[in-house]
Coordinates of C-alpha atoms and ligand atoms in Angstrom, one line a residue:
Chain U
M1313 CA -0.4 0.0 0.1
A1314 CA 1.4 3.4 -1.0
E1315 CA 2.4 5.7 2.0
D1316 CA 0.3 8.8 3.0
I1317 CA 2.0 12.0 1.9
R1318 CA 3.7 13.8 4.7
L1319 CA 5.0 17.3 5.7
M1320 CA 8.7 17.0 6.6
K1321 CA 11.7 19.0 6.8
G1322 CA 14.4 18.3 3.9
N1323 CA 16.9 17.3 6.5
E1324 CA 14.6 15.0 8.3
A1325 CA 13.3 13.4 4.9
I1326 CA 16.4 12.6 4.1
A1327 CA 17.3 10.7 7.3
E1328 CA 14.2 8.9 7.0
A1329 CA 14.9 8.1 3.8
A1330 CA 18.4 6.8 4.8
I1331 CA 17.2 4.3 7.2
R1332 CA 14.5 2.7 4.9
A1333 CA 17.0 2.2 2.5
G1334 CA 18.8 0.1 5.0
C1335 CA 21.4 2.5 6.2
S1336 CA 22.7 0.1 9.5
A1337 CA 25.8 3.0 10.5
Y1338 CA 25.2 6.7 10.7
F1339 CA 28.1 9.0 11.6
G1340 CA 28.0 12.5 12.2
Y1341 CA 29.2 15.9 13.5
P1342 CA 26.8 18.8 14.3
I1343 CA 27.1 21.7 11.9
T1344 CA 23.9 24.1 10.5
P1345 CA 22.2 23.6 8.2
Q1346 CA 22.0 20.1 8.5
N1347 CA 21.6 19.2 12.5
E1348 CA 18.1 18.3 12.1
L1349 CA 19.3 15.2 10.5
T1350 CA 22.1 13.9 12.8
A1351 CA 19.4 14.4 15.6
Y1352 CA 16.9 12.4 13.7
M1353 CA 19.7 9.9 12.8
A1354 CA 20.3 9.5 16.7
R1355 CA 16.6 9.1 17.6
H1356 CA 15.5 6.7 14.9
M1357 CA 18.9 4.4 14.5
L1358 CA 19.6 4.4 18.5
T1359 CA 15.3 3.0 18.7
R1360 CA 16.3 0.5 16.1
K1361 CA 19.5 -0.6 17.5
R1362 CA 21.6 0.5 14.6
T1363 CA 24.9 2.0 15.0
F1364 CA 24.8 5.6 15.6
I1365 CA 27.7 7.9 16.6
Q1366 CA 28.2 11.8 17.1
A1367 CA 31.7 11.6 16.5
E1368 CA 34.4 13.7 17.6
S1369 CA 35.0 15.4 13.9
E1370 CA 33.9 15.0 10.6
V1371 CA 37.5 13.3 9.9
S1372 CA 36.7 10.9 12.6
A1373 CA 32.9 10.2 10.9
I1374 CA 34.3 9.7 7.4
N1375 CA 36.6 7.3 8.8
M1376 CA 34.1 5.3 10.7
V1377 CA 32.2 5.4 7.7
Y1378 CA 35.3 3.8 6.0
G1379 CA 35.4 1.1 8.6
A1380 CA 31.7 0.4 9.0
S1381 CA 31.4 0.2 5.0
A1382 CA 34.4 -2.0 5.1
A1383 CA 32.8 -4.6 7.3
G1384 CA 29.8 -4.5 5.3
A1385 CA 27.5 -1.6 6.9
R1386 CA 25.2 0.7 4.5
S1387 CA 26.8 3.5 6.0
M1388 CA 26.5 7.1 6.0
T1389 CA 27.5 10.6 7.2
S1390 CA 26.2 14.1 6.6
S1391 CA 27.4 17.6 7.1
S1392 CA 28.0 20.9 5.3
S1393 CA 30.2 22.7 3.6
P1394 CA 33.1 23.1 5.9
G1395 CA 32.8 19.5 7.6
V1396 CA 32.5 18.1 4.2
S1397 CA 36.1 19.6 3.3
L1398 CA 37.4 17.6 6.3
K1399 CA 35.9 14.7 4.9
Q1400 CA 37.7 14.8 1.7
E1401 CA 40.8 13.1 2.9
G1402 CA 38.3 9.9 4.1
I1403 CA 36.7 10.4 0.9
S1404 CA 39.7 9.9 -1.4
Y1405 CA 40.5 6.5 0.7
I1406 CA 37.0 5.2 0.2
C1407 CA 37.6 6.1 -3.2
G1408 CA 40.8 4.0 -3.2
A1409 CA 39.9 1.5 -1.4
D1410 CA 36.4 0.9 -4.0
L1411 CA 34.0 1.2 -1.0
P1412 CA 30.2 1.9 -1.2
A1413 CA 29.0 4.8 1.3
V1414 CA 26.5 7.8 1.2
I1415 CA 27.8 11.4 1.8
V1416 CA 25.4 14.3 2.3
N1417 CA 26.2 17.7 2.0
V1418 CA 23.5 20.5 3.3
A1419 CA 25.9 23.0 1.6
R1420 CA 26.3 26.4 2.7
S1421 CA 28.3 29.5 1.6
G1422 CA 32.1 29.7 1.9
P1423 CA 35.0 29.9 1.8
G1424 CA 36.3 29.5 5.2
L1425 CA 33.5 29.5 7.5
G1426 CA 31.4 31.7 5.4
G1427 CA 27.6 31.8 6.2
I1428 CA 25.1 29.6 7.2
S1429 CA 22.6 30.4 4.3
P1430 CA 22.3 28.0 1.2
G1431 CA 25.1 27.9 -1.1
Q1432 CA 25.9 26.0 -4.4
A1433 CA 30.0 26.8 -4.3
D1434 CA 30.9 23.4 -3.2
Y1435 CA 30.2 22.2 -7.2
F1436 CA 34.0 22.0 -7.5
Q1437 CA 35.0 20.2 -4.9
S1438 CA 32.1 17.5 -4.9
T1439 CA 32.7 16.8 -8.7
R1440 CA 36.1 17.1 -9.1
G1441 CA 37.2 14.5 -6.5
G1442 CA 37.6 17.0 -3.7
G1443 CA 40.6 15.1 -2.1
H1444 CA 43.9 14.0 -3.5
G1445 CA 44.6 11.4 -6.4
D1446 CA 42.7 10.4 -9.8
Y1447 CA 39.0 9.9 -8.8
Y1448 CA 35.4 10.8 -9.2
H1449 CA 32.3 9.6 -7.3
L1450 CA 28.5 9.8 -8.0
V1451 CA 27.0 13.2 -7.2
L1452 CA 23.1 13.9 -7.2
A1453 CA 21.8 16.8 -6.7
P1454 CA 17.8 17.2 -5.7
K1455 CA 15.5 20.3 -5.8
S1456 CA 12.7 19.4 -3.6
V1457 CA 12.4 17.2 -0.3
Q1458 CA 10.7 14.6 -2.3
E1459 CA 13.6 14.3 -4.4
A1460 CA 15.9 14.6 -1.7
A1461 CA 14.4 11.6 -0.2
D1462 CA 14.1 9.4 -3.3
L1463 CA 17.7 10.2 -4.3
T1464 CA 19.4 9.6 -1.1
Y1465 CA 17.1 6.2 -0.7
E1466 CA 18.3 5.4 -4.2
A1467 CA 22.2 6.6 -3.6
F1468 CA 22.7 3.7 -1.2
D1469 CA 22.2 1.1 -4.1
L1470 CA 24.0 3.0 -6.5
A1471 CA 26.9 3.2 -4.3
D1472 CA 27.0 -0.6 -3.6
E1473 CA 26.3 -1.2 -7.1
W1474 CA 29.3 1.0 -8.8
R1475 CA 31.4 0.7 -5.3
M1476 CA 31.8 4.3 -4.8
P1477 CA 30.5 7.0 -2.2
A1478 CA 27.4 8.5 -3.4
M1479 CA 27.0 12.1 -2.6
I1480 CA 23.7 14.1 -2.1
L1481 CA 24.7 17.7 -2.7
A1482 CA 21.5 19.8 -1.2
D1483 CA 21.8 23.1 0.1
G1484 CA 20.4 24.7 3.1
L1485 CA 17.2 25.7 1.3
I1486 CA 16.6 21.8 0.6
G1487 CA 17.5 20.9 3.9
Q1488 CA 15.6 23.5 5.9
M1489 CA 12.1 23.9 3.7
M1490 CA 9.2 21.7 4.6
E1491 CA 7.3 20.2 1.8
G1492 CA 4.9 17.2 1.1
V1493 CA 6.7 14.3 0.8
V1494 CA 5.7 10.4 0.5
L1495 CA 8.5 8.0 1.8
P1496 CA 9.6 4.8 0.1
A1497 CA 9.4 1.6 1.5
D1498 CA 11.5 -0.1 4.3
R1499 CA 14.2 -2.2 2.9
D1500 CA 14.9 -5.5 4.4
L1501 CA 18.4 -5.5 6.1
A1502 CA 18.8 -9.4 5.5
K1503 CA 17.8 -9.0 1.5
L1504 CA 20.7 -6.1 0.8
P1505 CA 23.2 -6.5 -2.1
K1506 CA 26.0 -8.5 -0.5
R1507 CA 29.5 -7.5 -0.5
P1508 CA 32.0 -10.4 -1.2
Y1509 CA 34.9 -8.0 -1.0
A1510 CA 34.2 -7.0 2.9
V1511 CA 35.5 -8.2 6.1
G1512 CA 34.0 -10.3 8.7
H1513 CA 32.9 -13.7 9.0
Q1514 CA 35.9 -15.4 7.3
G1515 CA 35.7 -18.2 9.3
E1516 CA 32.3 -19.4 8.7
T1517 CA 32.6 -19.1 5.3
G1518 CA 36.2 -20.1 4.4
R1519 CA 36.5 -17.5 1.8
E1520 CA 40.3 -16.0 1.2
I1521 CA 41.4 -13.4 3.3
N1522 CA 39.7 -10.2 2.5
H1523 CA 42.3 -7.0 2.4
V1524 CA 40.5 -3.2 2.3
S1525 CA 43.3 -0.9 1.4
S1526 CA 44.0 1.7 -1.1
I1527 CA 47.7 1.3 -0.9
N1528 CA 49.7 0.2 -4.0
L1529 CA 53.4 1.3 -3.9
V1530 CA 54.0 -0.5 -7.3
P1531 CA 53.2 2.4 -10.1
L1532 CA 52.4 -0.1 -12.8
E1533 CA 49.8 -1.8 -10.5
L1534 CA 48.5 1.3 -9.3
E1535 CA 48.0 2.6 -13.0
A1536 CA 46.3 -0.6 -13.4
S1537 CA 44.0 -0.1 -11.0
V1538 CA 43.2 3.5 -11.3
R1539 CA 42.6 2.7 -15.3
A1540 CA 39.9 0.2 -14.2
R1541 CA 38.2 2.5 -12.0
F1542 CA 38.1 5.0 -15.0
E1543 CA 36.4 2.0 -17.1
R1544 CA 34.0 2.2 -14.7
Y1545 CA 33.3 5.9 -14.6
A1546 CA 32.9 5.7 -18.3
K1547 CA 30.2 3.1 -17.9
M1548 CA 28.8 5.3 -15.7
K1549 CA 28.7 8.0 -18.2
E1550 CA 26.7 5.9 -20.7
T1551 CA 24.2 4.5 -17.9
L1552 CA 23.7 6.6 -15.2
V1553 CA 23.4 10.6 -16.3
R1554 CA 20.1 12.0 -15.4
F1555 CA 18.3 15.7 -16.1
E1556 CA 14.8 17.3 -16.2
E1557 CA 14.2 19.2 -19.2
V1558 CA 11.3 22.0 -19.1
Q1559 CA 10.3 23.4 -22.5
V1560 CA 13.6 22.8 -23.7
E1561 CA 12.6 22.0 -27.3
D1562 CA 11.6 25.3 -28.9
A1563 CA 13.8 27.1 -26.7
D1564 CA 16.0 30.0 -27.9
L1565 CA 17.6 30.3 -24.2
V1566 CA 18.2 27.5 -22.1
L1567 CA 18.7 28.2 -18.4
V1568 CA 21.0 25.3 -16.9
A1569 CA 20.5 25.4 -13.0
Y1570 CA 20.5 22.4 -10.3
G1571 CA 18.8 22.1 -6.9
T1572 CA 17.7 25.8 -5.7
S1573 CA 18.8 27.7 -8.1
A1574 CA 16.6 25.2 -10.6
R1575 CA 13.5 26.1 -8.8
V1576 CA 14.2 29.9 -8.9
S1577 CA 15.2 29.3 -12.7
L1578 CA 11.7 27.7 -13.2
G1579 CA 9.9 30.5 -11.8
A1580 CA 11.7 32.7 -14.2
L1581 CA 10.9 30.3 -17.2
Q1582 CA 7.3 30.8 -16.2
E1583 CA 7.6 34.4 -16.3
A1584 CA 9.4 34.9 -19.4
R1585 CA 6.9 32.3 -21.3
K1586 CA 3.9 35.0 -20.0
A1587 CA 6.2 37.4 -21.8
G1588 CA 6.8 35.3 -25.2
L1589 CA 10.2 34.5 -24.7
K1590 CA 11.4 31.1 -25.6
V1591 CA 13.2 30.2 -22.3
G1592 CA 13.7 26.7 -21.3
L1593 CA 15.4 24.9 -18.2
F1594 CA 17.8 21.9 -18.4
R1595 CA 18.1 20.6 -14.8
P1596 CA 21.3 18.2 -14.1
I1597 CA 20.2 15.4 -11.5
T1598 CA 23.6 14.0 -11.8
L1599 CA 26.1 16.5 -11.0
W1600 CA 29.0 13.6 -11.9
P1601 CA 28.6 12.0 -14.3
F1602 CA 27.7 15.4 -15.9
P1603 CA 24.8 15.4 -18.6
E1604 CA 27.5 16.5 -21.2
K1605 CA 26.5 14.6 -24.1
R1606 CA 22.6 16.0 -24.0
I1607 CA 23.7 19.5 -23.5
A1608 CA 26.1 18.9 -26.7
E1609 CA 23.3 17.9 -28.6
L1610 CA 21.4 20.9 -27.7
A1611 CA 24.1 23.0 -28.7
G1612 CA 24.0 21.6 -31.7
K1613 CA 20.6 22.7 -32.4
G1614 CA 21.7 26.2 -32.2
K1615 CA 20.4 26.9 -28.5
R1616 CA 22.2 29.5 -26.2
F1617 CA 22.8 28.7 -22.6
L1618 CA 22.3 30.5 -19.2
A1619 CA 23.9 29.0 -16.3
V1620 CA 22.1 29.7 -13.0
E1621 CA 24.0 29.3 -9.9
M1622 CA 24.4 30.3 -6.1
S1623 CA 28.3 30.5 -6.4
M1624 CA 30.2 32.8 -8.7
G1625 CA 30.1 30.1 -11.5
Q1626 CA 31.2 26.7 -11.1
M1627 CA 28.7 24.4 -13.0
V1628 CA 28.9 26.9 -15.9
E1629 CA 32.4 25.2 -16.5
D1630 CA 31.0 22.1 -17.1
V1631 CA 28.3 23.4 -19.7
R1632 CA 30.8 25.2 -21.5
L1633 CA 33.1 22.4 -21.6
A1634 CA 30.0 20.2 -22.9
V1635 CA 29.1 23.0 -25.4
N1636 CA 32.6 23.3 -26.5
G1637 CA 32.5 26.4 -28.2
K1638 CA 29.2 25.5 -30.4
A1639 CA 27.1 28.0 -29.0
P1640 CA 27.5 31.0 -26.4
V1641 CA 26.9 30.2 -22.6
D1642 CA 26.4 33.1 -20.0
F1643 CA 26.3 33.1 -16.4
F1644 CA 24.1 34.5 -13.7
G1645 CA 24.8 33.9 -10.2
R1646 CA 24.6 35.2 -6.8
T1647 CA 26.6 33.8 -3.9
G1648 CA 27.4 34.6 -0.2
G1649 CA 24.0 32.6 0.8
V1650 CA 22.1 34.7 -1.4
I1651 CA 19.5 33.3 -3.5
P1652 CA 18.4 34.7 -6.8
T1653 CA 15.3 35.8 -7.6
E1654 CA 13.2 34.9 -10.8
D1655 CA 13.2 38.5 -11.6
E1656 CA 17.2 38.7 -11.8
V1657 CA 17.1 35.4 -13.7
L1658 CA 14.3 36.7 -16.0
E1659 CA 16.2 40.0 -16.1
A1660 CA 19.5 38.4 -17.0
A1661 CA 17.4 36.2 -19.7
R1662 CA 15.9 39.3 -21.3
K1663 CA 19.3 40.8 -21.8
I1664 CA 20.9 37.9 -23.5
L1665 CA 17.9 37.7 -25.9
G1666 CA 17.7 41.3 -26.3
K1667 CA 14.0 41.7 -25.4
Chain L
M1445 CA 53.7 -36.8 19.1
E1446 CA 52.0 -33.6 19.2
L1447 CA 53.9 -30.3 18.4
A1448 CA 54.5 -28.1 21.1
Y1449 CA 55.8 -24.8 19.7
G1450 CA 55.6 -23.9 16.0
H1451 CA 54.8 -21.2 14.0
P1452 CA 51.5 -19.8 14.7
K1453 CA 48.7 -20.4 12.2
S1454 CA 47.7 -16.7 12.1
L1455 CA 50.6 -15.5 10.8
K1456 CA 51.9 -16.6 7.1
P1457 CA 55.1 -18.5 6.9
I1458 CA 57.1 -15.7 5.0
Q1459 CA 60.0 -13.4 5.7
T1460 CA 58.8 -9.8 6.8
K1461 CA 60.2 -6.6 5.2
Y1462 CA 60.6 -5.0 8.3
C1463 CA 64.5 -4.4 9.2
P1464 CA 66.8 -6.8 11.6
G1465 CA 66.5 -6.3 14.9
C1466 CA 62.7 -4.1 14.8
G1467 CA 60.1 -5.0 17.3
H1468 CA 57.1 -5.0 14.8
G1469 CA 57.6 -8.3 13.8
V1470 CA 57.9 -10.0 17.2
I1471 CA 55.1 -8.0 18.1
H1472 CA 53.1 -9.6 14.9
R1473 CA 54.1 -13.0 16.2
V1474 CA 52.8 -12.4 19.9
I1475 CA 49.8 -11.2 18.6
A1476 CA 49.4 -14.4 16.4
E1477 CA 49.8 -16.8 19.0
V1478 CA 47.4 -15.2 21.3
I1479 CA 45.0 -15.5 18.5
D1480 CA 45.4 -18.6 17.9
E1481 CA 45.4 -19.7 21.5
L1482 CA 41.9 -18.5 21.8
G1483 CA 40.9 -19.9 18.5
L1484 CA 39.8 -16.5 16.6
Q1485 CA 41.8 -16.5 13.7
G1486 CA 38.7 -16.7 11.4
R1487 CA 37.1 -13.9 13.1
S1488 CA 40.2 -11.3 13.6
I1489 CA 40.2 -7.9 11.7
I1490 CA 43.3 -6.3 12.0
T1491 CA 43.3 -2.3 11.3
N1492 CA 46.7 -1.8 10.3
P1493 CA 48.3 1.9 10.4
V1494 CA 50.2 4.0 8.1
G1495 CA 53.8 3.7 9.3
C1496 CA 55.9 0.8 9.1
S1497 CA 53.5 -1.7 10.3
I1498 CA 51.3 -0.9 7.0
W1499 CA 52.8 -4.1 5.8
A1500 CA 50.9 -6.1 8.9
D1501 CA 48.3 -7.0 6.3
L1502 CA 50.7 -9.1 4.3
Y1503 CA 51.6 -11.2 7.3
F1504 CA 48.8 -11.7 9.2
D1505 CA 46.4 -14.5 8.1
F1506 CA 42.9 -12.7 8.5
D1507 CA 40.8 -9.9 7.4
S1508 CA 42.4 -6.4 7.4
V1509 CA 41.1 -2.6 7.0
Q1510 CA 44.1 0.0 6.2
P1511 CA 42.9 3.3 7.0
A1512 CA 44.4 6.6 6.5
H1513 CA 47.2 8.3 8.9
G1514 CA 46.0 8.3 12.4
R1515 CA 42.1 7.6 11.8
T1516 CA 42.8 4.0 12.6
P1517 CA 40.9 4.1 16.0
A1518 CA 37.8 5.8 13.9
A1519 CA 38.1 3.1 11.2
A1520 CA 38.3 0.2 13.8
T1521 CA 35.0 2.0 15.7
G1522 CA 33.4 1.5 12.5
V1523 CA 34.5 -2.2 12.5
K1524 CA 33.9 -3.4 15.4
R1525 CA 30.2 -1.4 15.8
V1526 CA 29.5 -3.3 12.9
L1527 CA 31.0 -6.9 13.8
P1528 CA 30.6 -6.7 17.4
D1529 CA 31.5 -10.5 17.8
H1530 CA 34.8 -10.1 15.9
L1531 CA 38.2 -9.4 17.6
V1532 CA 39.3 -6.1 15.9
I1533 CA 42.9 -5.3 16.8
C1534 CA 43.6 -1.5 15.7
Y1535 CA 47.6 -1.5 15.6
Q1536 CA 49.2 1.8 15.7
G1537 CA 52.7 3.6 15.8
D1538 CA 53.3 6.4 17.9
G1539 CA 53.2 9.1 14.9
D1540 CA 49.8 7.4 14.1
L1541 CA 48.6 7.4 17.4
A1542 CA 50.1 10.2 19.4
A1543 CA 50.3 12.9 17.0
I1544 CA 48.2 13.1 14.0
G1545 CA 45.6 10.5 15.3
T1546 CA 45.5 11.8 18.9
A1547 CA 41.9 13.1 18.8
E1548 CA 40.6 9.5 17.2
I1549 CA 42.5 7.7 20.2
I1550 CA 40.8 9.7 22.9
H1551 CA 37.7 9.6 21.7
A1552 CA 37.4 6.1 20.5
A1553 CA 38.8 5.0 24.1
N1554 CA 36.4 7.5 26.1
R1555 CA 33.6 5.8 24.3
G1556 CA 34.7 2.7 25.5
E1557 CA 35.2 1.3 21.9
K1558 CA 35.3 -2.7 22.5
F1559 CA 38.6 -3.1 20.3
T1560 CA 42.0 -3.6 21.5
T1561 CA 44.6 -1.1 20.5
I1562 CA 48.4 -2.2 19.7
F1563 CA 50.1 0.8 20.3
V1564 CA 54.1 0.2 19.2
N1565 CA 56.2 3.2 20.8
N1566 CA 59.5 3.3 19.4
A1567 CA 59.8 6.6 20.0
I1568 CA 60.6 8.0 16.6
Y1569 CA 58.7 8.1 12.8
G1570 CA 59.9 4.6 11.5
M1571 CA 58.0 4.8 7.9
T1572 CA 59.1 8.4 6.7
G1573 CA 63.3 8.0 8.1
G1574 CA 63.4 8.9 11.7
Q1575 CA 61.5 12.4 12.3
M1576 CA 60.9 13.3 16.0
A1577 CA 57.5 11.2 17.3
P1578 CA 55.6 12.8 20.3
T1579 CA 57.1 9.8 22.3
T1580 CA 60.4 10.6 21.6
L1581 CA 62.7 10.9 24.5
V1582 CA 64.0 14.6 26.0
G1583 CA 67.8 14.9 24.1
Q1584 CA 67.3 12.1 21.6
H1585 CA 68.1 12.5 18.1
A1586 CA 65.8 13.0 15.1
T1587 CA 66.0 14.1 11.6
T1588 CA 63.9 16.9 12.7
A1589 CA 65.4 16.9 16.1
P1590 CA 68.9 17.4 14.8
F1591 CA 70.5 18.4 18.3
G1592 CA 68.0 16.5 20.6
R1593 CA 64.5 17.0 21.7
D1594 CA 64.6 20.1 23.2
P1595 CA 61.5 21.0 24.8
I1596 CA 62.6 24.4 26.2
E1597 CA 64.5 26.7 23.8
A1598 CA 63.3 24.8 20.8
G1599 CA 59.8 24.3 21.9
M1600 CA 59.6 20.6 21.1
G1601 CA 57.5 19.5 23.7
Y1602 CA 57.8 16.8 26.1
P1603 CA 57.4 12.8 25.6
I1604 CA 53.9 11.9 26.1
R1605 CA 52.7 9.2 28.5
V1606 CA 49.8 8.0 26.5
L1607 CA 48.5 5.4 28.8
E1608 CA 48.9 7.4 31.7
M1609 CA 46.9 10.3 29.8
L1610 CA 43.9 7.8 28.6
A1611 CA 43.9 6.4 32.3
T1612 CA 41.5 9.0 33.7
L1613 CA 38.9 8.3 31.0
G1614 CA 35.8 6.3 32.1
G1615 CA 35.7 4.0 28.5
T1616 CA 39.3 2.4 29.4
K1617 CA 39.0 -0.6 31.2
Y1618 CA 42.6 -2.1 30.6
L1619 CA 45.8 0.1 30.0
A1620 CA 49.0 -1.7 29.8
R1621 CA 52.9 -1.2 28.8
G1622 CA 54.9 -3.9 27.6
S1623 CA 58.2 -4.4 26.1
V1624 CA 60.1 -6.8 23.4
N1625 CA 63.5 -6.1 24.6
N1626 CA 63.9 -9.7 26.1
A1627 CA 62.1 -13.1 26.5
A1628 CA 60.7 -12.3 29.5
N1629 CA 59.0 -9.3 28.9
I1630 CA 57.7 -10.5 25.6
R1631 CA 56.1 -12.9 27.6
K1632 CA 54.7 -10.5 29.9
T1633 CA 53.7 -8.6 27.0
K1634 CA 51.5 -11.9 25.6
Q1635 CA 49.9 -11.9 29.0
Y1636 CA 48.8 -8.3 28.6
I1637 CA 47.5 -8.8 25.1
K1638 CA 45.7 -12.0 26.1
K1639 CA 43.8 -10.3 28.9
A1640 CA 42.7 -7.6 26.6
F1641 CA 41.8 -9.7 23.9
E1642 CA 39.4 -11.5 26.4
A1643 CA 38.4 -8.5 27.9
Q1644 CA 37.3 -7.4 24.6
M1645 CA 35.5 -10.5 23.6
R1646 CA 33.4 -10.1 26.9
G1647 CA 32.5 -6.5 25.7
E1648 CA 33.9 -4.9 28.9
G1649 CA 35.3 -1.5 27.1
F1650 CA 38.4 -0.1 25.7
T1651 CA 41.6 -2.0 26.1
M1652 CA 45.5 -0.7 24.6
V1653 CA 48.6 -2.5 25.3
E1654 CA 51.6 0.0 24.3
I1655 CA 54.7 -2.0 23.7
L1656 CA 58.1 -0.5 24.0
S1657 CA 60.0 -1.7 20.4
Q1658 CA 63.2 -0.9 19.1
C1659 CA 63.7 1.0 15.8
P1660 CA 67.3 0.0 15.2
T1661 CA 67.4 1.5 11.6
N1662 CA 66.2 5.3 12.5
W1663 CA 68.1 5.3 16.1
S1664 CA 71.3 4.5 14.0
M1665 CA 72.2 1.4 16.0
D1666 CA 72.5 -2.2 15.6
A1667 CA 70.3 -4.6 16.8
G1668 CA 72.0 -5.1 20.0
E1669 CA 72.7 -1.6 20.9
S1670 CA 68.8 -0.8 20.1
V1671 CA 68.0 -3.1 22.8
E1672 CA 70.3 -1.7 25.4
W1673 CA 69.3 2.0 24.5
L1674 CA 65.5 1.0 25.0
E1675 CA 66.5 -0.6 28.4
K1676 CA 68.5 2.2 29.5
N1677 CA 66.1 5.1 28.5
M1678 CA 62.6 3.7 27.3
I1679 CA 61.8 1.8 30.3
P1680 CA 62.8 4.4 32.9
F1681 CA 60.4 7.0 31.5
Y1682 CA 57.9 4.7 30.1
A1683 CA 57.3 2.4 33.0
L1684 CA 56.5 -1.3 32.2
G1685 CA 53.1 -3.2 34.0
E1686 CA 49.2 -2.6 34.0
V1687 CA 48.5 1.1 34.3
K1688 CA 44.9 0.5 34.5
N1689 CA 43.1 -2.5 35.0
T1690 CA 39.3 -2.4 36.0
L1691 CA 38.1 -5.4 34.1
E1692 CA 35.4 -7.8 36.1
E1693 CA 36.9 -9.1 39.3
A1694 CA 37.6 -12.7 37.4
A1695 CA 39.8 -11.6 34.9
K1696 CA 42.4 -9.6 36.6
Ligands
TPP1008 C1 48.1 12.6 6.1 C2 50.0 12.0 6.1 N1 50.8 12.5 6.6 C3 51.8 12.1 6.7 C4 52.2 10.7 6.2 C5 53.7 10.2 5.8 N2 53.5 9.1 7.4 C6 53.7 8.1 6.7 S1 54.1 6.8 8.0 C7 54.1 8.4 9.2 C8 54.9 8.5 10.7 C9 54.7 6.6 11.2 O1 55.5 6.4 12.1 P1 54.9 5.7 13.2 O2 53.3 6.0 13.6 O3 55.5 6.1 14.6 O4 55.1 4.2 12.9 P2 56.4 3.5 12.8 O5 56.7 3.7 11.4 O6 57.2 4.3 13.9 O7 56.1 2.1 13.2 C10 54.3 9.4 8.2 C11 54.3 10.8 8.9 C12 51.0 10.0 5.5 N3 51.2 9.0 4.9 N4 49.7 10.9 5.6
SF4_1009 S1 62.4 1.6 9.9 FE1 62.2 1.0 12.2 S2 60.0 0.4 12.9 FE2 60.5 0.5 10.6 S3 61.1 -1.8 10.0 FE3 62.9 -0.3 10.3 S4 63.3 -0.9 12.3 FE4 61.4 -1.3 12.4
MG1010 MG1 57.0 5.0 15.6

């Protein structure tokens, strides 16, 4: 039977979706604007006798995730920008050891301590492998409380399937606002995907000894393992890319925006259409892998683009790479925790279209 | 006829990469003997640190998880919470535990995490070539303390007695310091490890055995000299014995 719709904060919906996805170990450290997520996990993981630890730092939290994942748990951590910076060391190790994990960034504005208002300036850090070494990981960007819950739920399966961290890149607005949400069904922990590479229970099964590690001092061997990982990335680019399009087909100008700025851009699009301007919206849902093929296709059809972000322009670089000089790409952004208004975006669109 | 003494099953019968006279190999062997005696080979997991003993996973014949430098207790926390009926050994050097990973060890100990830390104190950074460690003695030479560790003028701080510091924490149940300088101390160290492992399997709380260990290579000595140096300099400062034992009465 389908669940009833409930009114929930984004942070709590993410937490509940994670629990239902079979998250069996959660490690967090307080930081605004994601505190409700950790508090929700404390109450509900402990009630269900699953592992919850308030770690001494984000550094520890991500390394607890590393250990718990290596031992077979669906493990998760959440934080906000400064805390996610601290997790980057651990994320690099998790990628180097090919472990699944779910990492939620309810992003705020930076750099440094910055502010606690919503931001999208962590795009580079999230999509470029924010730690050291040659790696990427999945990055999913929700635009609503419902999508935050759905993507979190799915992130656990994707992380297992691709053996890498799946990051939910939300922002303070998605985390803090309340919307109606229908939650997915509870997963049976006994029926989750098996991890033959995990440690533990070796004596019962008699399997080979498992070593979870990222070290390899032999350059040719290390190169081969990095290359193998990149083959996996190539497959992900073929099969996993996700985006949403609104009135793109007949558009002269396509707004490209994700998360909160996509909500604003949708409003601007509706106003533009009322005024007779042919504006469309392209919303990447997977920030990595980025929907570069589709954007290139649209560029080939003569569209021009306006990237809208809550930053000084980060995703716009991926748009430009995808377009590869075939069409003009403009940018409009607000930063420092300022959310652009529909009017501002509409104004930017008008200027480009000369109307 | 029954074999009374042989190579432990939990340790692979291969030569290690450790330098001649290094304490890590002896410590590995003692750990493996205790695991065999407790019949835990198929249920043991080591978190091997960044340091010379990163190679521990080549030698122990059971599962391993290798975390980032100093994060060993955080990773061991994750492993043990997920597999509470397994023996989890958090193996760490002095740089790993008492410098970069100080926060991790203090909080794992304070939470009473039910794994056992084996803390190999050789008063130096072995793997990176002989830099000063938090446990380097006053006056001891290191590549980064070329005129000897000088706590006052050069502001290099004092050697840290980790067990004594951790003993104040409610989560710690058993803290003992052994040494691998001679057979008698190796035997005692083995008893400490056994007590700690048994306490872990009973789920009592945080247990840790610090082991004073030679690093002849980075102390610029031969194996024999390094044993003497440890006896003359380390043992007087790092007193051997049980620093804290609040295990259930019967186990003491
Ligand atoms: C983040 C990070 N910083 C520094 C290093 C370099 N490093 C490798 S081992 C080590 C020190 C190891 O010393 P110790 O923990 O005492 O172990 P030992 O080799 O003496 O057994 C350092 C600093 C590293 N690998 N990672
Ligand atoms: S450098 Fe020191 S600690 Fe490392 S293997 Fe050699 S003797 Fe052992
Ligand atoms: Mg050392």
